[in-house]
């Protein structure tokens, strides 16, 4: 069964600090891995999408890495801001031949404190 | 910037009633999706829709569920006879051709009493 596991479940950091969120997946076949930011009660918003051949991708203060061999990804947030407080969800897509179903992780709930 | 919209934002219904959740995808998108998120749980895929037919559906999407694109703009999810366990946030998403990127709407919170 396809699964995406994230750690930690929750994290509290001080404003201005960096943090790294982890994602492990067992999705096959593999098409791409995405990181989403979800504010409470809102829809997920895409931060990065990486395909099999990409090791790293940045979007402003967010940098995602992908190791397709070990089936791990990380999301690094630099110089955190209060507005970064949200859930960060790792999502893996099976190959296009399996449709475009997304398997969602449970998310890491990040709280940035002043 | 174009966005996916959903109505209503919150729907309360009694068990056994039919509900229709509405979505307006981004105008030039061709692929449409419904997801649900039970409070405190993971987002789960329900169904994908392309070219006026279902592309894929999960085991959650049983005979009680149906989707429709009744006109050129709306995309609807119907739950025929709601159960208490259907209470969740329902997200619509759409995707354009040649990209993996799915854009999510703000969601409809469905409460079944």
PDB file of C-alpha atoms in Angstrom:
ATOM      1  CA  UNK A   1       0.000   0.000   0.000  1.00  0.00           C
ATOM      2  CA  UNK A   2       1.308   3.456  -0.897  1.00  0.00           C
ATOM      3  CA  UNK A   3       2.255   5.438   2.183  1.00  0.00           C
ATOM      4  CA  UNK A   4       3.844   8.748   3.062  1.00  0.00           C
ATOM      5  CA  UNK A   5       5.160   9.300   6.577  1.00  0.00           C
ATOM      6  CA  UNK A   6       6.314  12.638   7.951  1.00  0.00           C
ATOM      7  CA  UNK A   7       8.287  13.696  10.976  1.00  0.00           C
ATOM      8  CA  UNK A   8       8.102  15.375  13.321  1.00  0.00           C
ATOM      9  CA  UNK A   9       4.335  15.569  13.773  1.00  0.00           C
ATOM     10  CA  UNK A  10       4.699  19.022  15.262  1.00  0.00           C
ATOM     11  CA  UNK A  11       7.456  21.533  15.761  1.00  0.00           C
ATOM     12  CA  UNK A  12       7.814  24.827  17.587  1.00  0.00           C
ATOM     13  CA  UNK A  13      10.625  27.192  16.639  1.00  0.00           C
ATOM     14  CA  UNK A  14      11.510  30.807  17.303  1.00  0.00           C
ATOM     15  CA  UNK A  15      11.108  33.397  14.607  1.00  0.00           C
ATOM     16  CA  UNK A  16      14.254  33.734  12.529  1.00  0.00           C
ATOM     17  CA  UNK A  17      15.417  30.171  13.123  1.00  0.00           C
ATOM     18  CA  UNK A  18      15.760  27.462  10.488  1.00  0.00           C
ATOM     19  CA  UNK A  19      14.081  24.079  10.513  1.00  0.00           C
ATOM     20  CA  UNK A  20      13.969  20.868   8.490  1.00  0.00           C
ATOM     21  CA  UNK A  21      10.977  18.629   8.004  1.00  0.00           C
ATOM     22  CA  UNK A  22      11.286  15.002   6.917  1.00  0.00           C
ATOM     23  CA  UNK A  23       9.268  12.777   4.608  1.00  0.00           C
ATOM     24  CA  UNK A  24       9.616   9.053   3.842  1.00  0.00           C
ATOM     25  CA  UNK A  25       7.514   7.365   1.223  1.00  0.00           C
ATOM     26  CA  UNK A  26       6.711   3.956  -0.154  1.00  0.00           C
ATOM     27  CA  UNK A  27       4.865   4.887  -3.335  1.00  0.00           C
ATOM     28  CA  UNK A  28       5.314   2.878  -6.482  1.00  0.00           C
ATOM     29  CA  UNK A  29       5.603   3.667  -9.242  1.00  0.00           C
ATOM     30  CA  UNK A  30       6.911   7.157  -8.541  1.00  0.00           C
ATOM     31  CA  UNK A  31       6.225  10.242 -10.602  1.00  0.00           C
ATOM     32  CA  UNK A  32       6.858  13.258  -8.424  1.00  0.00           C
ATOM     33  CA  UNK A  33       6.983  14.512  -4.874  1.00  0.00           C
ATOM     34  CA  UNK A  34       5.398  17.741  -3.692  1.00  0.00           C
ATOM     35  CA  UNK A  35       5.468  19.840  -0.589  1.00  0.00           C
ATOM     36  CA  UNK A  36       2.356  21.793   0.283  1.00  0.00           C
ATOM     37  CA  UNK A  37       1.652  24.414   2.916  1.00  0.00           C
ATOM     38  CA  UNK A  38      -1.798  24.263   4.459  1.00  0.00           C
ATOM     39  CA  UNK A  39      -3.139  26.951   6.727  1.00  0.00           C
ATOM     40  CA  UNK A  40      -5.833  25.838   9.155  1.00  0.00           C
ATOM     41  CA  UNK A  41      -9.180  25.509   7.389  1.00  0.00           C
ATOM     42  CA  UNK A  42      -7.726  26.258   3.976  1.00  0.00           C
ATOM     43  CA  UNK A  43      -6.721  24.304   0.909  1.00  0.00           C
ATOM     44  CA  UNK A  44      -3.122  23.152   0.401  1.00  0.00           C
ATOM     45  CA  UNK A  45      -0.852  25.511  -1.529  1.00  0.00           C
ATOM     46  CA  UNK A  46       2.029  24.081  -3.514  1.00  0.00           C
ATOM     47  CA  UNK A  47       5.575  24.988  -2.492  1.00  0.00           C
ATOM     48  CA  UNK A  48       7.677  22.668  -4.673  1.00  0.00           C
ATOM     49  CA  UNK A  49       7.310  19.751  -7.064  1.00  0.00           C
ATOM     50  CA  UNK A  50      10.238  17.431  -7.806  1.00  0.00           C
ATOM     51  CA  UNK A  51      10.463  14.628 -10.304  1.00  0.00           C
ATOM     52  CA  UNK A  52      12.655  11.559 -10.084  1.00  0.00           C
ATOM     53  CA  UNK A  53      15.659  13.276 -11.616  1.00  0.00           C
ATOM     54  CA  UNK A  54      15.643  16.331  -9.358  1.00  0.00           C
ATOM     55  CA  UNK A  55      17.610  16.377  -6.109  1.00  0.00           C
ATOM     56  CA  UNK A  56      16.743  19.816  -4.861  1.00  0.00           C
ATOM     57  CA  UNK A  57      14.358  22.648  -5.575  1.00  0.00           C
ATOM     58  CA  UNK A  58      13.970  26.023  -3.954  1.00  0.00           C
ATOM     59  CA  UNK A  59      11.083  28.424  -3.633  1.00  0.00           C
ATOM     60  CA  UNK A  60      12.201  31.501  -1.738  1.00  0.00           C
ATOM     61  CA  UNK A  61      13.034  30.490   1.825  1.00  0.00           C
ATOM     62  CA  UNK A  62      11.851  26.933   1.187  1.00  0.00           C
ATOM     63  CA  UNK A  63      14.280  24.310  -0.126  1.00  0.00           C
ATOM     64  CA  UNK A  64      13.194  20.742  -0.779  1.00  0.00           C
ATOM     65  CA  UNK A  65      15.504  17.792  -1.339  1.00  0.00           C
ATOM     66  CA  UNK A  66      14.744  14.389  -2.775  1.00  0.00           C
ATOM     67  CA  UNK A  67      16.674  11.131  -2.529  1.00  0.00           C
ATOM     68  CA  UNK A  68      14.820   8.731  -4.792  1.00  0.00           C
ATOM     69  CA  UNK A  69      17.103   5.844  -3.830  1.00  0.00           C
ATOM     70  CA  UNK A  70      16.257   6.000  -0.138  1.00  0.00           C
ATOM     71  CA  UNK A  71      12.764   7.386  -0.831  1.00  0.00           C
ATOM     72  CA  UNK A  72      13.273  10.341   1.438  1.00  0.00           C
ATOM     73  CA  UNK A  73      12.641  14.029   1.097  1.00  0.00           C
ATOM     74  CA  UNK A  74      13.167  17.021   3.312  1.00  0.00           C
ATOM     75  CA  UNK A  75      11.865  20.565   3.409  1.00  0.00           C
ATOM     76  CA  UNK A  76      14.182  23.177   4.846  1.00  0.00           C
ATOM     77  CA  UNK A  77      12.774  26.526   5.921  1.00  0.00           C
ATOM     78  CA  UNK A  78      15.277  29.327   6.338  1.00  0.00           C
ATOM     79  CA  UNK A  79      14.882  32.382   8.563  1.00  0.00           C
ATOM     80  CA  UNK A  80      11.385  31.435   9.669  1.00  0.00           C
ATOM     81  CA  UNK A  81       8.617  34.009   9.905  1.00  0.00           C
ATOM     82  CA  UNK A  82       5.439  34.052  11.952  1.00  0.00           C
ATOM     83  CA  UNK A  83       3.479  33.511   8.728  1.00  0.00           C
ATOM     84  CA  UNK A  84       5.243  30.174   8.251  1.00  0.00           C
ATOM     85  CA  UNK A  85       3.039  28.752  11.001  1.00  0.00           C
ATOM     86  CA  UNK A  86       0.999  26.091   9.173  1.00  0.00           C
ATOM     87  CA  UNK A  87       0.933  22.403   8.358  1.00  0.00           C
ATOM     88  CA  UNK A  88       3.462  21.226   5.794  1.00  0.00           C
ATOM     89  CA  UNK A  89       2.367  18.233   3.826  1.00  0.00           C
ATOM     90  CA  UNK A  90       4.495  15.886   1.754  1.00  0.00           C
ATOM     91  CA  UNK A  91       2.588  14.411  -1.175  1.00  0.00           C
ATOM     92  CA  UNK A  92       3.757  11.741  -3.596  1.00  0.00           C
ATOM     93  CA  UNK A  93       2.274  11.017  -6.987  1.00  0.00           C
ATOM     94  CA  UNK A  94       2.371   7.664  -8.719  1.00  0.00           C
ATOM     95  CA  UNK A  95       3.471   7.575 -12.324  1.00  0.00           C
ATOM     96  CA  UNK A  96       1.214   9.025 -15.010  1.00  0.00           C
ATOM     97  CA  UNK A  97       0.317   5.538 -16.147  1.00  0.00           C
ATOM     98  CA  UNK A  98      -1.330   5.045 -12.752  1.00  0.00           C
ATOM     99  CA  UNK A  99      -3.273   8.222 -13.129  1.00  0.00           C
ATOM    100  CA  UNK A 100      -2.438  11.254 -11.086  1.00  0.00           C
ATOM    101  CA  UNK A 101      -3.575  10.081  -7.664  1.00  0.00           C
ATOM    102  CA  UNK A 102      -1.776  11.800  -4.858  1.00  0.00           C
ATOM    103  CA  UNK A 103      -0.828  10.094  -1.594  1.00  0.00           C
ATOM    104  CA  UNK A 104      -0.691  12.579   1.250  1.00  0.00           C
ATOM    105  CA  UNK A 105       1.401  12.465   4.367  1.00  0.00           C
ATOM    106  CA  UNK A 106      -0.076  13.413   7.700  1.00  0.00           C
ATOM    107  CA  UNK A 107       1.781  16.699   7.754  1.00  0.00           C
ATOM    108  CA  UNK A 108       4.074  18.469  10.173  1.00  0.00           C
ATOM    109  CA  UNK A 109       2.392  21.213  12.139  1.00  0.00           C
ATOM    110  CA  UNK A 110       4.868  24.077  12.467  1.00  0.00           C
ATOM    111  CA  UNK A 111       4.431  26.886  14.932  1.00  0.00           C
ATOM    112  CA  UNK A 112       6.758  29.869  14.734  1.00  0.00           C
ATOM    113  CA  UNK A 113       6.840  31.941  17.900  1.00  0.00           C
ATOM    114  CA  UNK A 114       8.106  35.504  18.287  1.00  0.00           C
TER     115      UNK A 114
ATOM    116  CA  UNK B   1      -4.311  35.426 -10.212  1.00  0.00           C
ATOM    117  CA  UNK B   2      -6.866  32.754 -11.184  1.00  0.00           C
ATOM    118  CA  UNK B   3      -8.019  30.492  -8.383  1.00  0.00           C
ATOM    119  CA  UNK B   4     -10.287  27.561  -7.697  1.00  0.00           C
ATOM    120  CA  UNK B   5     -13.454  28.527  -5.862  1.00  0.00           C
ATOM    121  CA  UNK B   6     -15.845  26.333  -3.897  1.00  0.00           C
ATOM    122  CA  UNK B   7     -19.346  26.806  -2.565  1.00  0.00           C
ATOM    123  CA  UNK B   8     -20.688  26.671   0.015  1.00  0.00           C
ATOM    124  CA  UNK B   9     -17.892  27.197   2.508  1.00  0.00           C
ATOM    125  CA  UNK B  10     -19.856  25.282   5.126  1.00  0.00           C
ATOM    126  CA  UNK B  11     -22.778  22.893   4.637  1.00  0.00           C
ATOM    127  CA  UNK B  12     -24.757  21.314   7.433  1.00  0.00           C
ATOM    128  CA  UNK B  13     -27.077  18.467   6.514  1.00  0.00           C
ATOM    129  CA  UNK B  14     -28.998  15.690   8.174  1.00  0.00           C
ATOM    130  CA  UNK B  15     -28.005  12.061   7.801  1.00  0.00           C
ATOM    131  CA  UNK B  16     -29.614  10.501   4.741  1.00  0.00           C
ATOM    132  CA  UNK B  17     -29.933  13.767   2.837  1.00  0.00           C
ATOM    133  CA  UNK B  18     -28.339  14.441  -0.519  1.00  0.00           C
ATOM    134  CA  UNK B  19     -25.728  17.177  -0.819  1.00  0.00           C
ATOM    135  CA  UNK B  20     -24.057  18.781  -3.803  1.00  0.00           C
ATOM    136  CA  UNK B  21     -20.735  20.488  -3.366  1.00  0.00           C
ATOM    137  CA  UNK B  22     -19.768  22.932  -6.053  1.00  0.00           C
ATOM    138  CA  UNK B  23     -16.426  23.923  -7.501  1.00  0.00           C
ATOM    139  CA  UNK B  24     -15.372  26.336 -10.201  1.00  0.00           C
ATOM    140  CA  UNK B  25     -11.948  25.228 -11.463  1.00  0.00           C
ATOM    141  CA  UNK B  26      -9.446  27.542 -13.093  1.00  0.00           C
ATOM    142  CA  UNK B  27     -10.872  28.358 -16.502  1.00  0.00           C
ATOM    143  CA  UNK B  28      -8.370  26.743 -18.883  1.00  0.00           C
ATOM    144  CA  UNK B  29      -7.746  23.660 -16.763  1.00  0.00           C
ATOM    145  CA  UNK B  30      -8.720  20.231 -18.038  1.00  0.00           C
ATOM    146  CA  UNK B  31      -8.200  17.878 -15.098  1.00  0.00           C
ATOM    147  CA  UNK B  32     -10.361  18.024 -11.999  1.00  0.00           C
ATOM    148  CA  UNK B  33     -10.156  16.354  -8.628  1.00  0.00           C
ATOM    149  CA  UNK B  34     -12.001  15.928  -5.367  1.00  0.00           C
ATOM    150  CA  UNK B  35     -10.289  15.206  -2.060  1.00  0.00           C
ATOM    151  CA  UNK B  36     -11.542  15.009   1.477  1.00  0.00           C
ATOM    152  CA  UNK B  37      -9.936  15.589   4.848  1.00  0.00           C
ATOM    153  CA  UNK B  38     -11.602  14.289   7.964  1.00  0.00           C
ATOM    154  CA  UNK B  39     -10.785  16.515  10.924  1.00  0.00           C
ATOM    155  CA  UNK B  40      -7.296  15.749  12.212  1.00  0.00           C
ATOM    156  CA  UNK B  41      -6.556  13.208   9.482  1.00  0.00           C
ATOM    157  CA  UNK B  42      -4.704  13.100   6.179  1.00  0.00           C
ATOM    158  CA  UNK B  43      -6.072  14.465   2.955  1.00  0.00           C
ATOM    159  CA  UNK B  44      -7.471  11.572   0.896  1.00  0.00           C
ATOM    160  CA  UNK B  45      -7.977  11.332  -2.854  1.00  0.00           C
ATOM    161  CA  UNK B  46     -11.548  10.682  -3.971  1.00  0.00           C
ATOM    162  CA  UNK B  47     -11.755  11.008  -7.736  1.00  0.00           C
ATOM    163  CA  UNK B  48     -10.171  12.505 -10.822  1.00  0.00           C
ATOM    164  CA  UNK B  49     -12.097  13.653 -13.885  1.00  0.00           C
ATOM    165  CA  UNK B  50     -10.982  14.381 -17.411  1.00  0.00           C
ATOM    166  CA  UNK B  51     -12.743  14.737 -20.723  1.00  0.00           C
ATOM    167  CA  UNK B  52     -16.147  14.380 -19.096  1.00  0.00           C
ATOM    168  CA  UNK B  53     -15.456  11.100 -17.444  1.00  0.00           C
ATOM    169  CA  UNK B  54     -13.908   9.694 -14.305  1.00  0.00           C
ATOM    170  CA  UNK B  55     -10.207   8.897 -14.777  1.00  0.00           C
ATOM    171  CA  UNK B  56      -9.621   7.260 -11.429  1.00  0.00           C
ATOM    172  CA  UNK B  57     -11.373   6.852  -8.142  1.00  0.00           C
ATOM    173  CA  UNK B  58     -10.404   5.614  -4.724  1.00  0.00           C
ATOM    174  CA  UNK B  59     -12.195   2.977  -2.697  1.00  0.00           C
ATOM    175  CA  UNK B  60     -13.789   5.777  -0.696  1.00  0.00           C
ATOM    176  CA  UNK B  61     -15.659   6.888  -3.816  1.00  0.00           C
ATOM    177  CA  UNK B  62     -18.466   4.339  -3.718  1.00  0.00           C
ATOM    178  CA  UNK B  63     -21.926   4.355  -5.274  1.00  0.00           C
ATOM    179  CA  UNK B  64     -23.038   7.101  -2.902  1.00  0.00           C
ATOM    180  CA  UNK B  65     -20.737   9.546  -4.653  1.00  0.00           C
ATOM    181  CA  UNK B  66     -20.954  11.000  -8.136  1.00  0.00           C
ATOM    182  CA  UNK B  67     -19.276  13.821 -10.008  1.00  0.00           C
ATOM    183  CA  UNK B  68     -20.460  15.945 -12.855  1.00  0.00           C
ATOM    184  CA  UNK B  69     -19.378  18.824 -15.004  1.00  0.00           C
ATOM    185  CA  UNK B  70     -22.823  20.159 -15.851  1.00  0.00           C
ATOM    186  CA  UNK B  71     -21.564  23.117 -17.857  1.00  0.00           C
ATOM    187  CA  UNK B  72     -18.281  24.633 -18.979  1.00  0.00           C
ATOM    188  CA  UNK B  73     -17.374  26.032 -15.603  1.00  0.00           C
ATOM    189  CA  UNK B  74     -18.771  24.038 -12.688  1.00  0.00           C
ATOM    190  CA  UNK B  75     -17.563  20.729 -11.294  1.00  0.00           C
ATOM    191  CA  UNK B  76     -19.773  19.112  -8.684  1.00  0.00           C
ATOM    192  CA  UNK B  77     -19.552  16.332  -6.133  1.00  0.00           C
ATOM    193  CA  UNK B  78     -22.831  14.741  -5.084  1.00  0.00           C
ATOM    194  CA  UNK B  79     -23.267  12.571  -2.046  1.00  0.00           C
ATOM    195  CA  UNK B  80     -26.550  10.729  -2.448  1.00  0.00           C
ATOM    196  CA  UNK B  81     -27.389   9.762   1.111  1.00  0.00           C
ATOM    197  CA  UNK B  82     -25.025  11.310   3.615  1.00  0.00           C
ATOM    198  CA  UNK B  83     -23.663   9.409   6.610  1.00  0.00           C
ATOM    199  CA  UNK B  84     -22.171  10.781   9.788  1.00  0.00           C
ATOM    200  CA  UNK B  85     -18.729   9.646   8.629  1.00  0.00           C
ATOM    201  CA  UNK B  86     -19.002  11.844   5.531  1.00  0.00           C
ATOM    202  CA  UNK B  87     -18.379  14.841   7.765  1.00  0.00           C
ATOM    203  CA  UNK B  88     -15.127  16.296   6.486  1.00  0.00           C
ATOM    204  CA  UNK B  89     -13.529  19.112   4.560  1.00  0.00           C
ATOM    205  CA  UNK B  90     -13.912  18.531   0.825  1.00  0.00           C
ATOM    206  CA  UNK B  91     -11.350  20.074  -1.487  1.00  0.00           C
ATOM    207  CA  UNK B  92     -11.644  20.522  -5.213  1.00  0.00           C
ATOM    208  CA  UNK B  93      -8.496  20.881  -7.319  1.00  0.00           C
ATOM    209  CA  UNK B  94      -7.762  21.489 -10.971  1.00  0.00           C
ATOM    210  CA  UNK B  95      -4.756  21.090 -13.241  1.00  0.00           C
ATOM    211  CA  UNK B  96      -3.797  22.402 -16.619  1.00  0.00           C
ATOM    212  CA  UNK B  97      -2.313  20.474 -19.507  1.00  0.00           C
ATOM    213  CA  UNK B  98       1.415  19.741 -19.413  1.00  0.00           C
ATOM    214  CA  UNK B  99       1.948  20.330 -15.713  1.00  0.00           C
ATOM    215  CA  UNK B 100       1.779  18.314 -12.527  1.00  0.00           C
ATOM    216  CA  UNK B 101       0.646  21.320 -10.538  1.00  0.00           C
ATOM    217  CA  UNK B 102      -2.766  21.013  -8.934  1.00  0.00           C
ATOM    218  CA  UNK B 103      -4.453  24.089  -7.566  1.00  0.00           C
ATOM    219  CA  UNK B 104      -6.701  23.547  -4.584  1.00  0.00           C
ATOM    220  CA  UNK B 105      -9.816  25.417  -3.657  1.00  0.00           C
ATOM    221  CA  UNK B 106     -10.470  26.670  -0.116  1.00  0.00           C
ATOM    222  CA  UNK B 107     -12.679  23.690   0.696  1.00  0.00           C
ATOM    223  CA  UNK B 108     -16.243  23.041   1.804  1.00  0.00           C
ATOM    224  CA  UNK B 109     -16.735  21.916   5.361  1.00  0.00           C
ATOM    225  CA  UNK B 110     -19.523  19.326   5.392  1.00  0.00           C
ATOM    226  CA  UNK B 111     -21.144  18.539   8.711  1.00  0.00           C
ATOM    227  CA  UNK B 112     -23.605  15.649   8.817  1.00  0.00           C
ATOM    228  CA  UNK B 113     -25.818  15.536  11.903  1.00  0.00           C
TER     229      UNK B 113
END
